[in-house]
Coordinates of C-alpha atoms and ligand atoms in Angstrom, one line a residue:
M233 CA -41.4 50.2 55.4
A234 CA -44.1 51.9 57.4
R235 CA -46.7 49.9 55.5
V236 CA -45.1 46.6 56.4
F237 CA -44.8 47.6 60.0
V238 CA -48.5 48.6 60.2
A239 CA -49.6 45.4 58.5
S240 CA -47.6 43.4 61.0
V241 CA -49.2 45.2 64.0
K242 CA -52.6 44.8 62.5
S243 CA -52.2 41.1 61.7
G244 CA -50.2 40.2 64.8
E245 CA -47.7 38.4 62.6
A246 CA -43.9 38.7 62.9
Y247 CA -42.5 41.9 61.5
K248 CA -39.8 41.5 58.8
D249 CA -38.5 44.1 56.5
E250 CA -35.5 45.4 54.7
Y251 CA -35.0 49.1 54.0
R252 CA -32.4 51.8 53.4
T253 CA -31.5 54.5 55.8
I254 CA -29.2 57.5 55.5
T255 CA -26.5 58.1 58.1
P256 CA -25.7 61.6 59.3
E257 CA -22.6 61.3 57.1
G258 CA -24.9 60.8 54.1
D259 CA -24.1 57.1 53.5
V260 CA -26.9 54.8 52.5
L261 CA -27.1 51.6 54.7
W262 CA -29.3 48.6 54.1
I263 CA -31.1 47.6 57.3
Q264 CA -32.8 44.3 58.0
A265 CA -35.5 44.7 60.7
R266 CA -37.1 41.9 62.6
G267 CA -39.7 42.1 65.4
H268 CA -42.6 40.6 67.1
L269 CA -45.5 42.1 69.1
R270 CA -45.8 41.5 72.8
L271 CA -49.5 41.1 73.9
D272 CA -51.3 41.7 77.2
D273 CA -53.5 39.2 78.9
E274 CA -56.4 40.1 76.7
G275 CA -54.3 39.6 73.7
Q276 CA -53.9 43.2 72.9
P277 CA -50.6 44.4 71.5
V278 CA -48.5 46.3 74.0
D279 CA -45.3 46.9 72.3
M280 CA -42.9 45.4 69.8
I281 CA -39.5 44.0 70.5
G282 CA -37.1 43.6 67.7
T283 CA -33.6 43.9 66.1
V284 CA -32.2 46.0 63.3
M285 CA -29.1 44.9 61.5
D286 CA -26.8 46.6 59.0
I287 CA -26.8 44.2 56.0
T288 CA -25.4 46.6 53.5
E289 CA -22.4 44.3 52.7
E290 CA -24.5 41.2 52.1
K291 CA -27.0 43.2 50.2
N292 CA -24.3 44.6 47.9
A293 CA -22.7 41.2 47.3
H294 CA -26.1 39.7 46.5
D295 CA -26.8 42.5 44.1
L296 CA -23.5 41.9 42.4
I297 CA -24.2 38.2 42.0
K298 CA -27.7 38.9 40.7
A299 CA -26.2 41.4 38.2
S300 CA -23.5 39.0 37.0
E301 CA -26.1 36.2 36.7
A302 CA -28.2 38.5 34.6
R303 CA -25.2 39.4 32.4
L304 CA -24.3 35.7 32.1
Q305 CA -27.8 34.9 31.0
T306 CA -27.9 37.7 28.5
L307 CA -24.5 36.5 27.1
A308 CA -25.8 32.9 26.9
E309 CA -28.8 34.1 24.9
T310 CA -27.0 36.5 22.6
I311 CA -24.0 34.4 21.5
P312 CA -24.5 32.7 18.1
Q313 CA -23.7 29.2 19.6
M314 CA -25.8 26.9 21.4
A315 CA -25.1 27.2 25.2
W316 CA -26.0 25.3 28.3
R317 CA -25.4 25.1 32.0
T318 CA -25.4 22.2 34.4
D319 CA -25.1 21.9 38.2
S320 CA -21.9 20.9 39.9
V321 CA -22.4 17.2 39.2
G322 CA -23.2 17.6 35.5
Y323 CA -27.0 17.7 35.6
A324 CA -28.1 20.1 32.8
Y325 CA -30.7 22.6 33.8
Y326 CA -30.4 25.3 31.2
F327 CA -30.2 25.4 27.4
N328 CA -30.2 28.7 25.5
L329 CA -32.8 29.6 23.0
N330 CA -30.4 28.8 20.2
W331 CA -30.1 25.2 21.3
L332 CA -33.9 24.9 21.6
K333 CA -34.6 26.6 18.3
K334 CA -31.9 24.8 16.3
T335 CA -32.7 21.4 17.6
G336 CA -36.4 22.1 17.6
T337 CA -36.7 20.7 21.2
K338 CA -38.1 21.9 24.5
L339 CA -36.1 22.6 27.6
E340 CA -37.7 19.7 29.5
D341 CA -36.6 17.3 26.7
N342 CA -33.0 18.3 27.3
I343 CA -32.6 18.8 31.0
G344 CA -30.6 16.2 33.0
T345 CA -29.1 13.9 30.5
G346 CA -32.0 14.4 28.0
W347 CA -29.7 16.3 25.6
T348 CA -27.8 13.1 24.8
N349 CA -30.9 11.9 22.9
F350 CA -30.2 14.5 20.3
V351 CA -26.5 13.4 19.8
H352 CA -25.9 11.1 16.9
P353 CA -26.1 7.5 18.2
D354 CA -22.6 6.8 16.9
D355 CA -21.1 9.7 18.8
R356 CA -23.3 9.4 22.0
A357 CA -21.2 7.0 24.0
K358 CA -18.1 9.1 23.5
A359 CA -19.9 12.4 24.2
I360 CA -21.2 10.9 27.5
E361 CA -17.9 9.3 28.4
D362 CA -16.0 12.6 27.8
W363 CA -18.6 14.5 29.8
N364 CA -18.3 12.1 32.8
L365 CA -14.5 12.3 32.6
A366 CA -14.6 16.1 32.6
V367 CA -17.1 16.2 35.5
S368 CA -15.3 13.7 37.6
G369 CA -11.8 15.0 36.8
K370 CA -13.0 18.6 37.1
A371 CA -11.2 19.3 33.8
E372 CA -12.5 21.1 30.8
Y373 CA -15.0 19.3 28.5
N374 CA -13.9 19.3 24.9
T375 CA -15.4 16.9 22.4
E376 CA -16.9 16.6 19.0
Y377 CA -20.3 15.1 18.2
R378 CA -23.1 15.3 15.7
V379 CA -26.4 17.0 16.9
K380 CA -29.8 16.3 15.4
M381 CA -31.1 19.5 14.0
L382 CA -34.7 20.7 13.6
N383 CA -34.9 19.3 10.0
G384 CA -33.7 15.9 11.1
D385 CA -30.1 16.3 9.7
Y386 CA -27.1 15.7 11.9
R387 CA -24.5 18.4 12.0
W388 CA -21.0 18.2 13.5
H389 CA -20.4 20.4 16.6
I390 CA -17.6 21.0 19.0
A391 CA -18.8 21.1 22.6
R392 CA -16.7 22.9 25.2
G393 CA -17.6 23.2 28.9
V394 CA -15.8 24.8 31.8
P395 CA -16.4 24.5 35.6
I396 CA -17.3 27.7 37.5
L397 CA -15.6 27.6 40.9
D398 CA -16.4 29.4 44.2
Q399 CA -13.8 31.2 46.3
S400 CA -12.9 27.9 48.0
G401 CA -12.3 26.2 44.6
K402 CA -15.5 24.1 44.8
I403 CA -17.4 23.7 41.5
I404 CA -20.7 25.5 41.6
E405 CA -21.8 24.7 38.1
W406 CA -20.7 24.0 34.6
I407 CA -21.2 26.3 31.6
G408 CA -20.6 25.4 28.1
T409 CA -21.2 26.0 24.4
T410 CA -21.8 23.7 21.5
T411 CA -20.5 25.2 18.2
D412 CA -21.6 24.2 14.7
V413 CA -18.4 23.1 12.8
D414 CA -20.2 20.9 10.3
D415 CA -18.9 22.6 7.2
Q416 CA -15.2 22.6 8.3
K417 CA -15.5 19.0 9.7
R418 CA -17.1 17.7 6.4
A419 CA -14.5 19.5 4.4
R420 CA -11.8 17.8 6.6
I421 CA -13.4 14.4 6.3
E422 CA -13.7 14.9 2.5
Y423 CA -10.0 15.9 2.4
E424 CA -8.9 13.0 4.5
R425 CA -10.9 10.6 2.4
S426 CA -9.4 12.0 -0.8
V427 CA -5.9 11.8 0.8
D428 CA -6.6 8.2 1.8
V429 CA -7.6 7.1 -1.7
S430 CA -4.7 8.9 -3.3
P431 CA -2.2 6.5 -4.7
A432 CA 0.5 8.4 -2.9
I433 CA 1.3 8.6 0.8
L434 CA 1.3 12.1 2.0
W435 CA 3.6 13.4 4.8
I436 CA 4.4 16.7 6.6
T437 CA 7.4 17.6 8.6
G438 CA 8.4 20.4 10.9
V439 CA 11.3 22.8 10.8
D440 CA 13.5 20.3 12.8
G441 CA 12.8 17.6 10.2
S442 CA 10.6 15.5 12.5
C443 CA 7.5 14.1 10.9
S444 CA 4.2 15.4 12.2
Y445 CA 1.8 13.7 9.8
L446 CA 1.6 10.7 7.6
S447 CA -1.6 9.8 5.7
K448 CA -3.5 6.6 6.5
K449 CA -1.9 4.8 3.6
W450 CA 1.5 4.8 5.3
Y451 CA 0.2 3.0 8.3
D452 CA -1.8 0.5 6.1
F453 CA 1.3 -0.1 3.9
T454 CA 4.0 -0.4 6.6
G455 CA 1.9 -1.6 9.6
Q456 CA 3.6 1.0 11.7
T457 CA 1.6 2.9 14.4
E458 CA 1.6 6.7 14.6
A459 CA 3.8 6.4 17.7
E460 CA 6.3 4.3 15.8
A461 CA 6.3 6.4 12.5
L462 CA 6.1 10.0 13.5
G463 CA 9.2 12.0 14.4
F464 CA 12.0 10.0 12.6
G465 CA 10.5 6.5 13.2
W466 CA 9.5 6.3 9.5
L467 CA 13.1 5.6 8.7
D468 CA 12.9 2.3 10.6
A469 CA 10.5 1.1 7.9
T470 CA 13.1 1.5 5.2
H471 CA 15.4 -1.3 4.2
P472 CA 18.5 -1.6 6.5
D473 CA 20.7 -1.2 3.5
D474 CA 18.9 2.0 2.4
K475 CA 18.3 3.6 5.8
K476 CA 21.5 5.4 6.4
R477 CA 21.6 6.8 2.8
T478 CA 18.0 7.9 3.0
E479 CA 18.6 9.6 6.4
E480 CA 21.6 11.4 5.1
I481 CA 19.8 12.7 2.0
Y482 CA 16.9 13.8 4.2
V483 CA 18.9 15.5 6.9
N484 CA 21.1 17.3 4.4
A485 CA 18.1 18.4 2.3
N486 CA 16.4 19.7 5.4
S487 CA 19.3 21.7 6.7
A488 CA 19.8 23.1 3.2
Q489 CA 16.0 23.6 2.9
K490 CA 16.2 22.2 -0.6
P491 CA 13.7 19.8 -2.3
F492 CA 14.2 16.2 -1.0
Y493 CA 14.3 13.1 -3.2
A494 CA 15.1 9.6 -2.3
E495 CA 14.5 6.1 -3.6
Y496 CA 14.4 3.3 -1.1
R497 CA 12.9 -0.1 -0.3
L498 CA 10.0 0.2 2.2
K499 CA 9.0 -2.7 4.4
T500 CA 5.4 -3.7 4.0
K501 CA 3.1 -5.0 6.7
S502 CA 3.8 -8.6 5.5
G503 CA 7.5 -8.1 5.8
D504 CA 8.7 -7.9 2.2
Y505 CA 10.2 -4.8 0.7
R506 CA 8.9 -2.7 -2.1
W507 CA 10.8 0.1 -3.9
A508 CA 9.4 3.6 -3.3
I509 CA 10.1 7.2 -4.4
D510 CA 10.0 9.7 -1.6
A511 CA 10.0 13.4 -2.5
G512 CA 9.2 16.5 -0.6
N513 CA 9.3 20.3 -1.2
P514 CA 10.0 22.9 1.4
R515 CA 7.0 24.7 3.0
Y516 CA 7.1 28.3 4.0
D517 CA 4.9 30.4 6.3
Q518 CA 3.3 33.7 5.4
D519 CA 6.5 35.6 6.1
G520 CA 8.4 33.2 3.9
K521 CA 10.1 31.4 6.8
Y522 CA 10.9 27.7 6.3
I523 CA 8.7 25.5 8.3
G524 CA 9.5 22.0 7.1
Y525 CA 8.4 19.8 4.2
A526 CA 5.3 18.5 2.5
G527 CA 5.9 15.4 0.5
T528 CA 4.7 12.1 -1.0
V529 CA 5.8 8.5 -1.1
F530 CA 5.0 6.5 -4.2
D531 CA 5.2 2.7 -4.6
I532 CA 7.3 2.2 -7.8
H533 CA 8.2 -1.4 -7.1
D534 CA 6.6 -2.9 -10.3
L535 CA 8.1 -0.1 -12.4
K536 CA 11.5 -0.6 -10.8
I537 CA 11.4 -4.4 -11.3
F538 CA 10.3 -3.8 -14.9
E539 CA 13.1 -1.4 -15.4
E540 CA 15.6 -3.9 -14.1
E541 CA 14.1 -6.6 -16.3
L542 CA 14.2 -4.3 -19.2
K543 CA 17.9 -3.6 -18.6
D544 CA 18.6 -7.3 -18.3
A545 CA 16.6 -7.9 -21.4
L546 CA 18.4 -5.2 -23.4
K547 CA 21.8 -6.6 -22.2
A548 CA 20.7 -10.1 -23.2
R549 CA 19.4 -8.9 -26.6
D550 CA 22.8 -7.2 -27.3
E551 CA 24.6 -10.3 -26.4
F552 CA 22.2 -12.3 -28.5
L553 CA 22.8 -10.0 -31.5
S554 CA 26.5 -10.4 -31.2
I555 CA 26.2 -14.2 -30.9
A556 CA 23.6 -14.4 -33.6
S557 CA 25.7 -12.4 -36.1
H558 CA 28.7 -14.6 -35.2
E559 CA 26.6 -17.8 -35.6
L560 CA 25.1 -16.7 -38.9
K561 CA 28.4 -15.6 -40.2
T562 CA 30.2 -18.9 -39.5
P563 CA 28.3 -20.9 -42.1
L564 CA 28.3 -18.0 -44.5
T565 CA 32.0 -17.6 -44.2
S566 CA 32.4 -21.3 -44.8
L567 CA 30.2 -21.1 -47.9
K568 CA 32.0 -18.1 -49.1
I569 CA 35.5 -19.7 -48.8
Q570 CA 34.1 -22.8 -50.6
A571 CA 32.8 -20.6 -53.4
Q572 CA 36.0 -18.7 -53.8
L573 CA 38.1 -21.9 -53.9
H574 CA 35.8 -23.3 -56.5
Q575 CA 35.8 -20.1 -58.5
R576 CA 39.6 -20.2 -58.6
L577 CA 39.5 -23.8 -59.9
V578 CA 37.0 -22.8 -62.5
K579 CA 39.1 -19.7 -63.6
K580 CA 42.1 -22.0 -63.9
N581 CA 40.0 -24.2 -66.1
D582 CA 40.9 -27.0 -63.7
P583 CA 38.9 -30.1 -64.7
G584 CA 38.8 -31.1 -61.0
A585 CA 36.3 -28.3 -60.5
Y586 CA 33.7 -30.4 -62.2
S587 CA 34.7 -33.8 -60.9
P588 CA 31.9 -35.7 -59.3
E589 CA 33.7 -35.9 -56.0
N590 CA 34.3 -32.2 -55.9
V591 CA 30.7 -31.4 -56.8
N592 CA 29.5 -33.9 -54.3
R593 CA 31.6 -32.4 -51.5
I594 CA 30.5 -28.9 -52.4
V595 CA 26.8 -29.9 -52.4
Q596 CA 27.2 -31.7 -49.0
L597 CA 29.0 -28.8 -47.4
T598 CA 26.5 -26.3 -48.8
E599 CA 23.6 -28.4 -47.6
K600 CA 25.2 -28.7 -44.1
Q601 CA 25.8 -25.0 -43.8
V602 CA 22.3 -24.1 -45.3
S603 CA 20.6 -26.4 -42.9
H604 CA 22.5 -24.9 -40.0
L605 CA 21.5 -21.4 -41.2
T606 CA 17.9 -22.6 -41.6
R607 CA 17.9 -23.9 -38.0
L608 CA 19.2 -20.6 -36.7
V609 CA 16.7 -18.6 -38.7
D610 CA 13.9 -21.0 -37.7
D611 CA 14.7 -20.5 -34.1
M612 CA 14.6 -16.8 -34.4
L613 CA 11.3 -17.0 -36.2
D614 CA 9.9 -19.3 -33.5
V615 CA 10.9 -16.8 -30.8
S616 CA 9.2 -14.0 -32.5
R617 CA 6.1 -16.2 -33.0
I618 CA 6.1 -17.1 -29.3
R619 CA 6.5 -13.4 -28.4
S620 CA 3.4 -12.5 -30.4
G621 CA 1.5 -15.5 -29.0
N622 CA 1.3 -17.3 -32.3
L623 CA 2.7 -20.7 -31.3
N624 CA -0.1 -23.0 -32.6
V625 CA -0.4 -26.6 -31.6
I626 CA -1.7 -28.8 -34.4
R627 CA -2.6 -32.1 -32.8
E628 CA -2.4 -35.6 -34.3
E629 CA -2.1 -39.0 -32.7
F630 CA 1.4 -40.6 -32.7
D631 CA 3.8 -42.5 -30.6
L632 CA 6.4 -40.3 -28.9
C633 CA 8.8 -43.2 -28.7
D634 CA 8.7 -43.7 -32.5
L635 CA 9.3 -40.0 -33.1
T636 CA 12.2 -40.0 -30.7
K637 CA 13.8 -43.0 -32.5
E638 CA 13.3 -41.1 -35.8
V639 CA 15.0 -38.0 -34.6
I640 CA 17.9 -40.1 -33.2
E641 CA 18.3 -41.7 -36.6
R642 CA 18.3 -38.3 -38.2
L643 CA 21.1 -37.1 -35.9
K644 CA 23.1 -40.2 -36.7
G645 CA 25.8 -38.1 -38.4
Q646 CA 26.3 -35.9 -35.3
F647 CA 26.6 -38.9 -33.0
E648 CA 29.1 -40.4 -35.4
N649 CA 31.1 -37.1 -35.4
I650 CA 31.7 -37.4 -31.7
A651 CA 32.1 -41.2 -31.8
V652 CA 29.2 -41.9 -29.5
P653 CA 26.9 -44.9 -30.1
L654 CA 23.3 -44.0 -31.1
P655 CA 21.2 -44.0 -28.0
E656 CA 18.7 -46.8 -27.5
V657 CA 15.2 -45.6 -26.5
T658 CA 13.7 -47.5 -23.5
P659 CA 11.2 -48.6 -22.1
C660 CA 8.8 -47.3 -24.8
Q661 CA 5.5 -48.6 -23.4
N662 CA 2.2 -46.8 -23.6
T663 CA 3.7 -43.8 -25.2
R664 CA 0.9 -42.7 -27.7
G665 CA -0.7 -39.4 -27.4
N666 CA -2.2 -36.4 -29.2
W667 CA 0.4 -33.8 -29.8
D668 CA 1.9 -31.5 -32.4
K669 CA 4.4 -33.7 -34.2
L670 CA 6.6 -31.1 -35.7
R671 CA 6.9 -29.2 -32.5
L672 CA 7.7 -32.2 -30.4
E673 CA 10.3 -33.2 -33.0
Q674 CA 11.8 -29.8 -32.3
V675 CA 11.9 -30.5 -28.6
I676 CA 13.6 -33.9 -29.0
T677 CA 16.1 -32.4 -31.5
N678 CA 17.0 -29.6 -29.1
L679 CA 17.5 -31.9 -26.1
L680 CA 19.5 -34.4 -28.1
T681 CA 21.7 -31.8 -29.9
N682 CA 22.4 -30.2 -26.5
A683 CA 23.4 -33.6 -25.1
I684 CA 25.8 -33.9 -28.1
R685 CA 27.1 -30.4 -27.8
Y686 CA 27.5 -30.2 -24.0
G687 CA 28.0 -34.0 -23.4
K688 CA 31.8 -34.2 -23.5
K689 CA 31.5 -36.8 -26.2
K690 CA 30.2 -39.4 -23.8
P691 CA 27.2 -41.7 -24.3
V692 CA 23.7 -40.3 -24.0
T693 CA 20.7 -42.1 -22.5
V694 CA 17.1 -41.6 -23.7
R695 CA 14.0 -42.9 -22.0
V696 CA 10.3 -42.5 -23.1
E697 CA 7.9 -43.8 -20.5
G698 CA 4.1 -43.8 -20.6
Q699 CA 2.2 -43.2 -17.5
N700 CA -1.5 -43.0 -17.0
Q701 CA -2.3 -39.7 -18.4
L702 CA 1.2 -38.4 -19.4
V703 CA 4.3 -39.4 -21.2
R704 CA 7.8 -38.6 -19.9
L705 CA 10.8 -38.1 -22.0
T706 CA 14.2 -38.1 -20.3
V707 CA 17.6 -37.2 -22.0
T708 CA 20.7 -37.8 -19.9
D709 CA 24.2 -36.9 -20.8
Q710 CA 27.5 -37.2 -18.9
G711 CA 28.8 -33.8 -19.9
I712 CA 29.7 -30.4 -18.4
G713 CA 26.6 -30.1 -16.2
I714 CA 24.8 -27.0 -15.1
A715 CA 25.4 -24.8 -12.1
E716 CA 22.7 -24.6 -9.5
G717 CA 21.9 -21.0 -10.2
A718 CA 21.6 -21.5 -13.9
K719 CA 19.1 -24.3 -13.9
E720 CA 16.0 -22.1 -14.2
K721 CA 17.6 -19.4 -16.3
I722 CA 18.7 -21.6 -19.2
F723 CA 15.0 -21.9 -20.1
D724 CA 14.9 -18.1 -20.6
R725 CA 15.3 -16.3 -23.9
F726 CA 19.0 -15.7 -24.9
E727 CA 20.3 -17.3 -21.7
R728 CA 23.4 -19.3 -22.0
S729 CA 25.5 -20.6 -19.1
V730 CA 28.6 -21.5 -21.1
D731 CA 31.3 -19.3 -22.5
P732 CA 30.1 -18.3 -26.0
N733 CA 33.5 -19.1 -27.4
E734 CA 33.4 -22.7 -26.1
V735 CA 30.2 -24.1 -27.7
S736 CA 28.2 -22.4 -30.3
G737 CA 24.5 -21.8 -29.9
L738 CA 21.9 -18.9 -29.7
G739 CA 20.5 -19.7 -26.3
L740 CA 17.1 -20.1 -27.9
G741 CA 16.6 -23.9 -28.0
L742 CA 15.6 -24.4 -24.4
F743 CA 13.4 -21.3 -24.4
I744 CA 11.5 -22.7 -27.5
T745 CA 11.4 -26.1 -25.9
K746 CA 9.8 -24.8 -22.8
Q747 CA 7.2 -22.8 -24.7
I748 CA 6.3 -25.8 -26.8
V749 CA 6.0 -28.0 -23.7
K750 CA 3.9 -25.3 -22.0
A751 CA 1.6 -25.1 -25.1
H752 CA 1.0 -28.8 -24.5
N753 CA 0.2 -28.2 -20.8
G754 CA 3.4 -30.0 -19.9
K755 CA 6.5 -29.3 -17.8
V756 CA 10.2 -29.4 -18.5
W757 CA 13.1 -29.2 -16.0
V758 CA 16.7 -30.2 -15.6
E759 CA 18.4 -32.2 -12.9
S760 CA 22.1 -31.6 -13.0
E761 CA 25.3 -31.0 -11.1
L762 CA 28.2 -29.0 -12.5
G763 CA 30.8 -31.3 -14.2
K764 CA 28.6 -34.4 -13.7
G765 CA 26.2 -34.3 -16.6
S766 CA 22.6 -33.3 -16.9
T767 CA 19.2 -34.9 -17.2
F768 CA 16.4 -33.0 -19.0
I769 CA 12.9 -34.2 -18.2
V770 CA 9.8 -33.4 -20.3
E771 CA 6.3 -34.4 -19.1
I772 CA 3.3 -33.9 -21.4
P773 CA -0.3 -34.9 -20.9
K774 CA -1.4 -37.4 -23.6
E775 CA -4.5 -35.5 -24.4
E776 CA -5.5 -31.8 -24.7
G777 CA -7.2 -30.6 -21.5
L778 CA -5.2 -32.8 -19.2
S779 CA -2.4 -31.4 -17.2
Ligands
ADP826 P1 22.2 -22.8 -26.9 O1 22.6 -24.2 -26.6 O2 22.0 -22.5 -28.3 O3 23.1 -21.8 -26.2 P2 19.9 -23.6 -25.4 O4 18.6 -22.8 -25.1 O5 19.6 -24.9 -26.1 O6 20.8 -22.7 -26.3 O7 20.7 -23.8 -24.1 C1 20.8 -22.7 -23.2 C2 22.0 -23.0 -22.4 O8 21.8 -24.1 -21.5 C3 23.3 -23.4 -23.1 O9 24.0 -22.3 -23.6 C4 24.0 -24.1 -22.1 O10 24.7 -23.2 -21.3 C5 23.0 -24.8 -21.2 N1 22.7 -26.2 -21.6 C6 21.7 -26.7 -22.4 N2 21.8 -28.0 -22.5 C7 22.8 -28.4 -21.7 C8 23.4 -29.7 -21.4 N3 22.9 -30.8 -21.8 N4 24.4 -29.7 -20.5 C9 24.9 -28.5 -20.0 N5 24.4 -27.3 -20.3 C10 23.4 -27.2 -21.1

């Protein structure tokens, strides 16, 4: 103090000093002294006039701030994270050694908004936007971004910043940390990616049953948003007929804390429904307390449809077996009775047993029943051939009109039996093509015998018309007709739309017909009204390779 005073006197400059003094009570006070020399006319110092002021309080406060600043700085340098400080408007002026070392940058590269250059380009806009939002809203800064490290790799970090306020609540500065969370983040990304590719949808619920998480696949599948699906909104994506049942199963399982299992139809983004299995198991915390479910949803639509088809197919097969055995048995029984009758005559040495009429009758009846049996067995063999994909088409050139006439001729007896005139075939122009003769013979026979069997003994009309590239065969009867819903089905295996006791048949003829027509790249369909007769139409290209 004395030195300062003497220097001021010597130099003539204003005196300014701060020093401590001890009061009679022994307290130490900080004094601020100010003074200036007064000079005489020759410019020689005469005296000094000045003030002394007790500045103990300010001095103590200042020291406190200095000490806290030093502590803050030490803290910022010793924490393992990267740390930074900015002024009140978000202009960065300090980065700790960790930041500089880990990023391999210099302070001057980072100050202001320079730090954003070391944020991954994909994350930069969001990092800046969040920072501006925090600064303008005076809220905490909390964001995630990748930082470019010394070796050039980017690593995920969480950045947190808080405003430091003065007594009046004004922001003095911001202080923040940037913490390396790369390993956790990558593990999470990896996990989410794995969940996303998993064929199942994953979900998690809380203790009250409300859903807190659904994996991405749910949203892709249903088109729901998170806001729509979470909570209990996921139930809205189930089929209206399944919703109540599913909700009941779920709520009951949740209150009983038992495994949950439900099958329901789930609405897809495009609006159709697919069958799904939804199953969850209870979750427990470390103390064994129930905290909700973790579960999965599986699309089982194809399996379910397959199962239903399989059930239908098994049912149809059983029906077929009973019809087939009945069908096979009828000619056999007739043969057997015939044989027994004949045997009796033979035993009785009845000469009539050997009469030409009797032998002729037996031969005719045997032939009729055997050909019926042969047809049944052939049909069955055809079906098994079609099933194993062995329906070969052996092509040769012929006229479909001629073949149709031949078949009609062969069925003469059957038309006579129902007292129906043999159908004429018209118009029969331009009807040559390259097809499998035996197979098309089968098609014509099937359609004609059906017209006889289901035609209520009324006349049948047959047309064979040639067009440019295809030939069309039409068989029309005036019989029982076919119900709307059965028109497609009758072309399926074992399908019959009439009472099995009414008209006999295996339900294979139209199935085989359709397969033969398909093998020729053609089409077959029926136009019919119940009770008003049916028209079966076959269209086949004249040559292979046309359709
Ligand atoms: P099947 O006659 O041996 O039962 P098909 O495959 O030939 O087997 O016919 C399947 C079913 O289609 C028949 O059972 C019958 O219900 C129906 N159907 C076929 N042709 C006619 C027709 N011309 N009129 C009415 N129904 C028919």
